[in-house]
mmCIF file of C-alpha atoms and ligand atoms in Angstrom:
data_model
loop_
_atom_site.group_PDB
_atom_site.id
_atom_site.type_symbol
_atom_site.label_atom_id
_atom_site.label_comp_id
_atom_site.label_asym_id
_atom_site.label_seq_id
_atom_site.Cartn_x
_atom_site.Cartn_y
_atom_site.Cartn_z
ATOM 1 C CA MET A 13 -0.087 -0.238 0.130
ATOM 2 C CA ILE A 14 0.939 3.496 -0.733
ATOM 3 C CA LYS A 15 0.158 6.584 1.125
ATOM 4 C CA VAL A 16 -0.865 9.863 -0.879
ATOM 5 C CA ALA A 17 -1.562 13.459 0.432
ATOM 6 C CA LEU A 18 -4.179 15.760 -1.684
ATOM 7 C CA PRO A 19 -4.589 19.546 -1.170
ATOM 8 C CA ASN A 20 -7.715 19.251 1.290
ATOM 9 C CA LYS A 21 -9.670 22.317 -0.353
ATOM 10 C CA GLY A 22 -9.043 25.594 -2.408
ATOM 11 C CA VAL A 23 -8.132 25.456 -6.217
ATOM 12 C CA LEU A 24 -6.252 22.297 -6.456
ATOM 13 C CA PHE A 25 -8.917 20.122 -4.356
ATOM 14 C CA GLN A 26 -11.387 19.366 -7.409
ATOM 15 C CA PRO A 27 -8.862 18.843 -10.187
ATOM 16 C CA THR A 28 -6.887 16.827 -8.242
ATOM 17 C CA LEU A 29 -9.678 14.457 -7.572
ATOM 18 C CA ASP A 30 -11.095 14.708 -11.308
ATOM 19 C CA LEU A 31 -7.274 13.976 -12.402
ATOM 20 C CA LEU A 32 -7.018 10.702 -10.154
ATOM 21 C CA ALA A 33 -10.538 9.394 -10.934
ATOM 22 C CA SER A 34 -9.944 9.787 -14.488
ATOM 23 C CA CYS A 35 -6.843 7.652 -13.873
ATOM 24 C CA GLY A 36 -8.992 4.768 -12.545
ATOM 25 C CA TYR A 37 -8.362 5.506 -8.813
ATOM 26 C CA ARG A 38 -11.384 5.524 -6.235
ATOM 27 C CA VAL A 39 -10.959 8.593 -4.109
ATOM 28 C CA GLY A 40 -13.574 11.222 -2.830
ATOM 29 C CA LYS A 41 -13.897 13.323 0.581
ATOM 30 C CA SER A 42 -16.659 14.186 2.219
ATOM 31 C CA GLY A 43 -16.997 16.762 5.025
ATOM 32 C CA SER A 44 -13.837 16.725 7.203
ATOM 33 C CA GLN A 45 -12.722 13.360 6.065
ATOM 34 C CA LEU A 46 -8.791 13.649 6.018
ATOM 35 C CA SER A 47 -8.132 10.044 4.452
ATOM 36 C CA ALA A 48 -10.213 7.954 2.327
ATOM 37 C CA PHE A 49 -8.493 3.791 1.297
ATOM 38 C CA ASP A 50 -8.676 2.977 -2.336
ATOM 39 C CA PRO A 51 -8.632 -1.103 -1.796
ATOM 40 C CA GLU A 52 -8.884 -1.645 -5.737
ATOM 41 C CA ASN A 53 -5.355 0.470 -6.529
ATOM 42 C CA ASP A 54 -4.484 -0.280 -2.440
ATOM 43 C CA VAL A 55 -4.026 3.253 -1.776
ATOM 44 C CA GLU A 56 -4.834 5.819 1.348
ATOM 45 C CA PHE A 57 -5.568 9.177 0.468
ATOM 46 C CA TYR A 58 -4.979 11.753 2.835
ATOM 47 C CA PHE A 59 -6.417 15.040 2.514
ATOM 48 C CA LEU A 60 -4.132 18.058 3.669
ATOM 49 C CA ARG A 61 -3.063 21.855 3.593
ATOM 50 C CA PRO A 62 -1.621 22.183 0.269
ATOM 51 C CA GLY A 63 1.318 24.135 2.232
ATOM 52 C CA ASP A 64 1.780 20.853 4.273
ATOM 53 C CA ILE A 65 2.164 18.115 1.787
ATOM 54 C CA PRO A 66 5.676 18.337 0.468
ATOM 55 C CA VAL A 67 6.330 18.551 4.560
ATOM 56 C CA TYR A 68 4.904 15.057 5.062
ATOM 57 C CA VAL A 69 6.647 13.664 1.556
ATOM 58 C CA SER A 70 10.048 15.061 2.568
ATOM 59 C CA ASN A 71 9.491 13.739 5.716
ATOM 60 C CA GLY A 72 8.789 10.211 4.257
ATOM 61 C CA ILE A 73 5.685 10.165 6.512
ATOM 62 C CA LEU A 74 3.646 9.846 3.113
ATOM 63 C CA ASP A 75 5.038 8.207 -0.216
ATOM 64 C CA ALA A 76 3.898 10.683 -3.309
ATOM 65 C CA GLY A 77 1.542 13.978 -2.974
ATOM 66 C CA ILE A 78 0.179 16.432 -5.129
ATOM 67 C CA THR A 79 0.531 20.185 -4.430
ATOM 68 C CA GLY A 80 1.874 23.516 -5.994
ATOM 69 C CA LYS A 81 5.084 23.776 -6.685
ATOM 70 C CA ASP A 82 5.188 27.214 -5.340
ATOM 71 C CA LEU A 83 4.220 26.195 -2.147
ATOM 72 C CA ALA A 84 7.042 23.283 -1.945
ATOM 73 C CA ALA A 85 9.756 25.880 -2.688
ATOM 74 C CA GLU A 86 7.950 28.100 0.104
ATOM 75 C CA ARG A 87 8.654 25.253 2.710
ATOM 76 C CA GLY A 88 11.623 24.127 1.592
ATOM 77 C CA HIS A 89 11.225 21.008 1.713
ATOM 78 C CA SER A 90 12.675 19.205 -1.513
ATOM 79 C CA PRO A 91 10.578 16.011 -1.881
ATOM 80 C CA GLU A 92 11.127 14.617 -5.761
ATOM 81 C CA LEU A 93 9.468 16.458 -8.512
ATOM 82 C CA LEU A 94 7.841 13.259 -10.487
ATOM 83 C CA LEU A 95 5.749 15.168 -12.698
ATOM 84 C CA ASP A 96 4.287 18.517 -13.560
ATOM 85 C CA LEU A 97 0.345 18.514 -13.739
ATOM 86 C CA ASN A 98 -1.879 20.717 -16.285
ATOM 87 C CA TYR A 99 -2.937 23.266 -13.471
ATOM 88 C CA GLY A 100 -2.787 25.226 -10.927
ATOM 89 C CA ASP A 101 -0.952 27.738 -12.585
ATOM 90 C CA SER A 102 0.059 30.714 -10.789
ATOM 91 C CA ARG A 103 2.774 33.568 -10.794
ATOM 92 C CA LEU A 104 4.096 34.845 -7.609
ATOM 93 C CA CYS A 105 4.194 38.671 -8.134
ATOM 94 C CA ALA A 106 5.032 41.876 -6.423
ATOM 95 C CA ALA A 107 2.542 44.970 -6.853
ATOM 96 C CA VAL A 108 2.205 48.194 -5.730
ATOM 97 C CA PRO A 109 -0.829 50.520 -5.402
ATOM 98 C CA ALA A 110 -1.399 51.831 -8.865
ATOM 99 C CA ASN A 111 -0.509 55.176 -8.685
ATOM 100 C CA SER A 112 2.851 54.404 -7.019
ATOM 101 C CA PRO A 113 5.469 56.056 -8.772
ATOM 102 C CA VAL A 114 7.380 52.518 -8.061
ATOM 103 C CA ARG A 115 8.120 50.934 -10.987
ATOM 104 C CA THR A 116 10.950 48.184 -10.752
ATOM 105 C CA LEU A 117 11.458 45.021 -8.535
ATOM 106 C CA GLU A 118 14.663 46.951 -7.047
ATOM 107 C CA GLU A 119 12.338 49.520 -6.206
ATOM 108 C CA VAL A 120 9.810 47.215 -4.363
ATOM 109 C CA ALA A 121 12.727 45.703 -2.375
ATOM 110 C CA GLY A 122 13.221 48.962 -0.391
ATOM 111 C CA LEU A 123 9.469 48.795 0.552
ATOM 112 C CA ARG A 124 7.627 47.122 3.213
ATOM 113 C CA ILE A 125 6.305 44.399 1.868
ATOM 114 C CA ALA A 126 3.604 41.614 2.603
ATOM 115 C CA THR A 127 3.412 37.965 1.534
ATOM 116 C CA SER A 128 2.755 34.148 2.483
ATOM 117 C CA PHE A 129 6.285 33.300 0.590
ATOM 118 C CA PRO A 130 8.865 35.136 2.609
ATOM 119 C CA ASN A 131 11.160 32.792 1.684
ATOM 120 C CA ILE A 132 10.461 32.800 -1.750
ATOM 121 C CA VAL A 133 10.936 36.760 -1.872
ATOM 122 C CA ARG A 134 14.234 36.063 0.712
ATOM 123 C CA GLN A 135 15.697 33.738 -1.940
ATOM 124 C CA TYR A 136 14.564 36.042 -5.125
ATOM 125 C CA PHE A 137 16.328 38.586 -3.362
ATOM 126 C CA HIS A 138 19.650 37.059 -2.942
ATOM 127 C CA GLY A 139 18.989 37.519 1.184
ATOM 128 C CA ARG A 140 18.935 41.342 0.840
ATOM 129 C CA ALA A 141 17.669 42.805 3.798
ATOM 130 C CA LEU A 142 14.443 43.703 3.404
ATOM 131 C CA LYS A 143 11.219 44.682 5.814
ATOM 132 C CA LEU A 144 8.700 41.417 5.203
ATOM 133 C CA ILE A 145 5.548 41.011 6.700
ATOM 134 C CA GLU A 146 4.287 37.942 6.953
ATOM 135 C CA LEU A 147 0.714 37.001 6.151
ATOM 136 C CA GLU A 148 -1.212 33.911 6.355
ATOM 137 C CA GLY A 149 -3.508 35.340 3.478
ATOM 138 C CA ALA A 150 -5.807 37.766 1.869
ATOM 139 C CA VAL A 151 -2.710 39.814 1.291
ATOM 140 C CA GLU A 152 -3.885 42.215 -1.197
ATOM 141 C CA ILE A 153 -5.565 44.345 1.433
ATOM 142 C CA SER A 154 -2.358 44.582 4.054
ATOM 143 C CA VAL A 155 -1.179 48.110 1.659
ATOM 144 C CA ALA A 156 -4.863 49.536 2.139
ATOM 145 C CA LEU A 157 -4.740 49.160 6.121
ATOM 146 C CA GLY A 158 -1.463 50.689 6.283
ATOM 147 C CA ILE A 159 0.430 47.562 7.156
ATOM 148 C CA ALA A 160 2.464 47.329 4.027
ATOM 149 C CA GLU A 161 3.595 49.676 1.145
ATOM 150 C CA ALA A 162 3.972 46.466 -1.479
ATOM 151 C CA VAL A 163 2.541 43.004 -1.603
ATOM 152 C CA VAL A 164 3.881 39.619 -3.361
ATOM 153 C CA ASP A 165 1.020 37.431 -4.120
ATOM 154 C CA VAL A 166 -0.242 34.879 -6.138
ATOM 155 C CA VAL A 167 -1.428 35.991 -9.006
ATOM 156 C CA ASP A 168 -3.894 34.203 -11.767
ATOM 157 C CA THR A 169 -6.424 35.895 -13.227
ATOM 158 C CA GLY A 170 -4.889 39.651 -11.264
ATOM 159 C CA THR A 171 -8.842 40.034 -10.313
ATOM 160 C CA THR A 172 -7.846 40.355 -7.010
ATOM 161 C CA LEU A 173 -4.993 42.746 -7.348
ATOM 162 C CA ARG A 174 -6.797 45.168 -9.532
ATOM 163 C CA GLN A 175 -9.955 44.756 -7.407
ATOM 164 C CA ALA A 176 -7.307 45.731 -4.011
ATOM 165 C CA GLY A 177 -6.156 48.982 -6.382
ATOM 166 C CA LEU A 178 -2.591 47.298 -7.441
ATOM 167 C CA ARG A 179 -0.686 47.163 -10.029
ATOM 168 C CA ILE A 180 1.901 44.553 -10.836
ATOM 169 C CA VAL A 181 5.623 45.651 -11.181
ATOM 170 C CA GLY A 182 8.279 43.681 -12.829
ATOM 171 C CA GLU A 183 9.115 39.738 -13.719
ATOM 172 C CA PRO A 184 7.083 36.914 -11.936
ATOM 173 C CA LEU A 185 9.310 35.685 -8.474
ATOM 174 C CA PHE A 186 8.220 32.437 -9.025
ATOM 175 C CA VAL A 187 5.947 30.654 -11.670
ATOM 176 C CA SER A 188 3.924 27.725 -10.366
ATOM 177 C CA ASN A 189 1.950 24.818 -11.225
ATOM 178 C CA ALA A 190 0.164 21.395 -9.617
ATOM 179 C CA ALA A 191 2.876 18.860 -9.406
ATOM 180 C CA LEU A 192 3.368 15.062 -8.640
ATOM 181 C CA TYR A 193 6.314 14.469 -5.864
ATOM 182 C CA ALA A 194 7.254 11.406 -4.415
ATOM 183 C CA HIS A 195 9.775 10.946 -1.348
ATOM 184 C CA PRO A 196 12.838 10.454 -3.064
ATOM 185 C CA GLU A 197 13.380 6.967 -1.626
ATOM 186 C CA ARG A 198 9.590 6.180 -2.579
ATOM 187 C CA ALA A 199 9.619 7.272 -6.204
ATOM 188 C CA ASP A 200 10.936 3.478 -7.368
ATOM 189 C CA HIS A 201 8.460 2.093 -5.620
ATOM 190 C CA PRO A 202 6.006 0.265 -7.973
ATOM 191 C CA PRO A 203 3.078 1.496 -6.787
ATOM 192 C CA VAL A 204 4.353 4.833 -7.085
ATOM 193 C CA ARG A 205 5.261 4.223 -10.716
ATOM 194 C CA VAL A 206 2.031 2.942 -11.242
ATOM 195 C CA LEU A 207 0.800 6.134 -9.829
ATOM 196 C CA ARG A 208 3.095 8.534 -12.242
ATOM 197 C CA SER A 209 2.352 6.469 -15.484
ATOM 198 C CA ARG A 210 -1.557 6.484 -15.147
ATOM 199 C CA ILE A 211 -0.979 10.285 -14.953
ATOM 200 C CA GLU A 212 1.493 11.156 -17.287
ATOM 201 C CA GLY A 213 -0.738 8.767 -19.498
ATOM 202 C CA ARG A 214 -3.872 10.701 -18.948
ATOM 203 C CA LEU A 215 -1.489 14.190 -19.482
ATOM 204 C CA VAL A 216 -0.159 12.692 -23.122
ATOM 205 C CA ALA A 217 -4.269 11.650 -23.687
ATOM 206 C CA LEU A 218 -5.177 15.127 -23.431
ATOM 207 C CA ASP A 219 -3.085 16.403 -25.643
ATOM 208 C CA TYR A 220 -3.550 14.060 -28.636
ATOM 209 C CA MET A 221 -6.557 12.805 -30.237
ATOM 210 C CA MET A 222 -7.554 9.775 -32.569
ATOM 211 C CA VAL A 223 -8.329 10.913 -36.215
ATOM 212 C CA GLU A 224 -9.984 7.972 -38.241
ATOM 213 C CA TYR A 225 -10.824 7.642 -42.300
ATOM 214 C CA ASP A 226 -11.175 6.417 -45.614
ATOM 215 C CA CYS A 227 -8.777 7.300 -48.168
ATOM 216 C CA PRO A 228 -8.173 5.944 -51.794
ATOM 217 C CA GLY A 229 -4.818 4.007 -52.352
ATOM 218 C CA THR A 230 -4.537 7.154 -54.946
ATOM 219 C CA ILE A 231 -3.801 9.272 -52.399
ATOM 220 C CA LEU A 232 -2.764 7.010 -49.364
ATOM 221 C CA GLN A 233 0.638 8.085 -49.359
ATOM 222 C CA GLN A 234 -0.093 11.626 -49.039
ATOM 223 C CA ALA A 235 -2.795 11.291 -46.576
ATOM 224 C CA CYS A 236 -0.487 9.156 -44.312
ATOM 225 C CA GLU A 237 2.012 12.600 -44.489
ATOM 226 C CA ILE A 238 -0.500 14.248 -42.962
ATOM 227 C CA THR A 239 -1.297 12.067 -40.109
ATOM 228 C CA PRO A 240 2.375 9.869 -39.682
ATOM 229 C CA GLY A 241 0.975 9.064 -36.373
ATOM 230 C CA LEU A 242 3.424 8.631 -33.367
ATOM 231 C CA GLU A 243 5.002 5.176 -34.829
ATOM 232 C CA SER A 244 3.101 4.804 -37.762
ATOM 233 C CA PRO A 245 -0.471 5.354 -38.951
ATOM 234 C CA THR A 246 -2.874 2.220 -38.509
ATOM 235 C CA ILE A 247 -4.159 1.343 -41.980
ATOM 236 C CA THR A 248 -6.572 -1.632 -42.904
ATOM 237 C CA GLN A 249 -8.026 -2.244 -46.421
ATOM 238 C CA LEU A 250 -11.925 -1.548 -46.929
ATOM 239 C CA GLN A 251 -14.080 -4.013 -48.111
ATOM 240 C CA ARG A 252 -14.530 -1.571 -51.021
ATOM 241 C CA GLU A 253 -11.936 -2.152 -53.837
ATOM 242 C CA GLY A 254 -9.270 0.149 -53.709
ATOM 243 C CA TRP A 255 -10.083 2.188 -50.432
ATOM 244 C CA TYR A 256 -8.127 1.719 -47.154
ATOM 245 C CA SER A 257 -9.279 2.958 -43.573
ATOM 246 C CA VAL A 258 -6.560 4.865 -41.666
ATOM 247 C CA LYS A 259 -6.599 5.731 -37.498
ATOM 248 C CA ALA A 260 -3.570 7.856 -36.560
ATOM 249 C CA MET A 261 -2.918 9.811 -33.101
ATOM 250 C CA VAL A 262 -2.655 13.790 -33.853
ATOM 251 C CA ARG A 263 -2.211 16.618 -31.588
ATOM 252 C CA ARG A 264 -5.499 17.820 -30.054
ATOM 253 C CA LYS A 265 -4.341 21.495 -31.352
ATOM 254 C CA GLU A 266 -3.763 20.599 -35.004
ATOM 255 C CA ALA A 267 -6.735 18.030 -35.047
ATOM 256 C CA HIS A 268 -8.945 20.399 -37.045
ATOM 257 C CA ARG A 269 -6.388 21.871 -39.277
ATOM 258 C CA ILE A 270 -5.747 17.964 -40.027
ATOM 259 C CA MET A 271 -9.317 17.342 -40.415
ATOM 260 C CA ASP A 272 -9.331 19.798 -43.092
ATOM 261 C CA GLU A 273 -6.232 19.066 -45.258
ATOM 262 C CA LEU A 274 -7.735 15.320 -45.638
ATOM 263 C CA SER A 275 -11.391 16.626 -46.442
ATOM 264 C CA SER A 276 -9.385 18.518 -49.062
ATOM 265 C CA ILE A 277 -7.666 15.894 -51.053
ATOM 266 C CA GLY A 278 -10.285 13.561 -50.869
ATOM 267 C CA CYS A 279 -11.013 11.712 -47.862
ATOM 268 C CA ARG A 280 -14.149 10.650 -46.636
ATOM 269 C CA GLY A 281 -15.697 9.445 -43.237
ATOM 270 C CA ILE A 282 -13.470 11.872 -41.204
ATOM 271 C CA LEU A 283 -14.017 10.856 -37.708
ATOM 272 C CA LEU A 284 -12.516 12.564 -34.582
ATOM 273 C CA THR A 285 -12.514 11.019 -30.926
ATOM 274 C CA ASN A 286 -10.967 12.314 -27.676
ATOM 275 C CA ILE A 287 -8.425 9.532 -25.943
ATOM 276 C CA GLU A 288 -8.700 8.245 -22.203
ATOM 277 C CA SER A 289 -5.619 7.583 -21.217
ATOM 278 C CA ALA A 290 -2.293 6.561 -23.416
ATOM 279 C CA ARG A 291 0.855 4.666 -22.512
ATOM 280 C CA ILE A 292 3.299 5.989 -25.869
HETATM 281 N N1 ATP B 308 -6.494 31.488 -8.449
HETATM 282 C C1 ATP B 308 -5.663 30.805 -7.464
HETATM 283 N N2 ATP B 308 -5.685 31.245 -6.056
HETATM 284 C C2 ATP B 308 -5.202 30.754 -4.806
HETATM 285 N N3 ATP B 308 -4.007 29.497 -5.458
HETATM 286 C C3 ATP B 308 -3.963 29.693 -7.086
HETATM 287 C C4 ATP B 308 -4.354 29.885 -7.613
HETATM 288 N N4 ATP B 308 -4.075 29.866 -8.930
HETATM 289 C C5 ATP B 308 -3.500 28.615 -8.535
HETATM 290 N N5 ATP B 308 -3.336 28.681 -7.722
HETATM 291 C C6 ATP B 308 -2.070 27.688 -6.476
HETATM 292 O O1 ATP B 308 -2.580 27.107 -5.583
HETATM 293 C C7 ATP B 308 -2.210 26.722 -4.598
HETATM 294 C C8 ATP B 308 -2.712 27.554 -3.536
HETATM 295 O O2 ATP B 308 -3.694 26.737 -3.434
HETATM 296 P P1 ATP B 308 -4.669 27.445 -2.035
HETATM 297 O O3 ATP B 308 -4.753 28.976 -2.141
HETATM 298 O O4 ATP B 308 -6.189 26.705 -2.734
HETATM 299 O O5 ATP B 308 -4.254 26.842 -0.926
HETATM 300 P P2 ATP B 308 -3.974 27.969 0.094
HETATM 301 O O6 ATP B 308 -3.386 29.722 -0.337
HETATM 302 O O7 ATP B 308 -3.036 27.034 1.018
HETATM 303 O O8 ATP B 308 -5.694 28.017 1.090
HETATM 304 P P3 ATP B 308 -6.535 28.892 1.497
HETATM 305 O O9 ATP B 308 -6.274 29.887 -0.012
HETATM 306 O O10 ATP B 308 -7.598 28.538 1.592
HETATM 307 O O11 ATP B 308 -5.761 29.913 2.251
HETATM 308 C C9 ATP B 308 -0.878 27.148 -4.927
HETATM 309 O O12 ATP B 308 0.155 26.359 -5.050
HETATM 310 C C10 ATP B 308 -1.062 28.709 -5.568
HETATM 311 O O13 ATP B 308 0.244 28.665 -6.907
HETATM 312 O O1 PRP B 309 -5.369 36.667 -9.797
HETATM 313 P P1 PRP B 309 -6.533 36.004 -9.139
HETATM 314 O O2 PRP B 309 -7.231 35.348 -10.166
HETATM 315 O O3 PRP B 309 -7.684 36.767 -8.735
HETATM 316 O O4 PRP B 309 -6.353 34.850 -8.282
HETATM 317 C C1 PRP B 309 -5.182 34.935 -7.040
HETATM 318 C C2 PRP B 309 -5.756 35.577 -5.462
HETATM 319 O O5 PRP B 309 -6.231 33.828 -5.391
HETATM 320 C C3 PRP B 309 -5.543 33.453 -4.394
HETATM 321 O O6 PRP B 309 -6.217 33.644 -2.812
HETATM 322 P P2 PRP B 309 -7.321 32.762 -2.176
HETATM 323 O O7 PRP B 309 -8.176 32.374 -3.172
HETATM 324 O O8 PRP B 309 -6.211 31.432 -2.399
HETATM 325 O O9 PRP B 309 -7.076 32.947 -0.694
HETATM 326 P P3 PRP B 309 -5.731 33.474 -0.076
HETATM 327 O O10 PRP B 309 -5.218 34.599 -0.357
HETATM 328 O O11 PRP B 309 -6.249 33.449 1.520
HETATM 329 O O12 PRP B 309 -4.705 32.828 -0.511
HETATM 330 C C4 PRP B 309 -4.217 34.500 -3.905
HETATM 331 O O13 PRP B 309 -3.979 34.755 -2.878
HETATM 332 C C5 PRP B 309 -4.422 35.675 -4.583
HETATM 333 O O14 PRP B 309 -5.054 36.418 -3.908
HETATM 334 MG MG1 MG B 310 -4.607 30.790 -1.384
#
């Protein structure tokens, strides 16, 4: 059995449950439930604060976990990063009042800065002497309340900062996304490898689609150059003399252009389907 930590709430909670369910894990959380056992996969899931997950995994209390990369960096615990996930994207940015004359991060470093990520801020400014006000959350209101002159906070759409009358200054101090982590000594443990490959298979599947179509032998070579697949397209002979059926994986973002091209050269019955998971 392996023990896996999952975010117990917030923006990472539901996408993480959805991802695991799409990988065949049976995991759900009701109320203040702190753990759930998946007998079919022999995994015990623990629902923890996103910021605490790196602590449990890097200490080996839990074998693996999913949380934000900024939270792992902030806590200074370095569990092994196994996989970047396709959600939880955010940037840790500095911001000042919209009417402030401050235009650079160098200038921000001289201000009183409110943040929930003091370690990342200190690392970014290479240990320079800073006036940091460490807050748990709702950091954006700290300037209006007068405890700080600038903030460094998580930005997704930028709505919170704008609503607080703040303007981003300079480049992000950290760029984050959700990630799968494991204790270094457990990363190659078979059930952890299965967890990683199932998630990887799902992420690959989301990047690709399956295209199937019929075409006459006279344009088969031309059509297969449009849909070369990963290894090679699957070609089967149709009952109709001189016609073939072709099946190949195509990148999701190129799928509709490929369909247009196949149609324009004379292919017929062109079908596009999603892929649940893939091992390539
Ligand atoms: N719009 C967003 N708001 C908050 N966090 C986000 C957002 N988008 C992505 N994230 C990422 O999600 C993680 C934080 O999740 P969340 O804010 O839900 O946890 P938390 O801050 O510990 O909980 P809470 O906000 O309830 O105190 C971080 O890795 C952060 O970078
Ligand atoms: O750029 P936006 O799309 O507005 O999202 C970013 C905001 O969301 C997060 O707040 P959260 O809900 O996590 O509350 P918290 O600040 O208390 O953590 C983050 O701390 C920002 O305040
Ligand atoms: Mg938060």
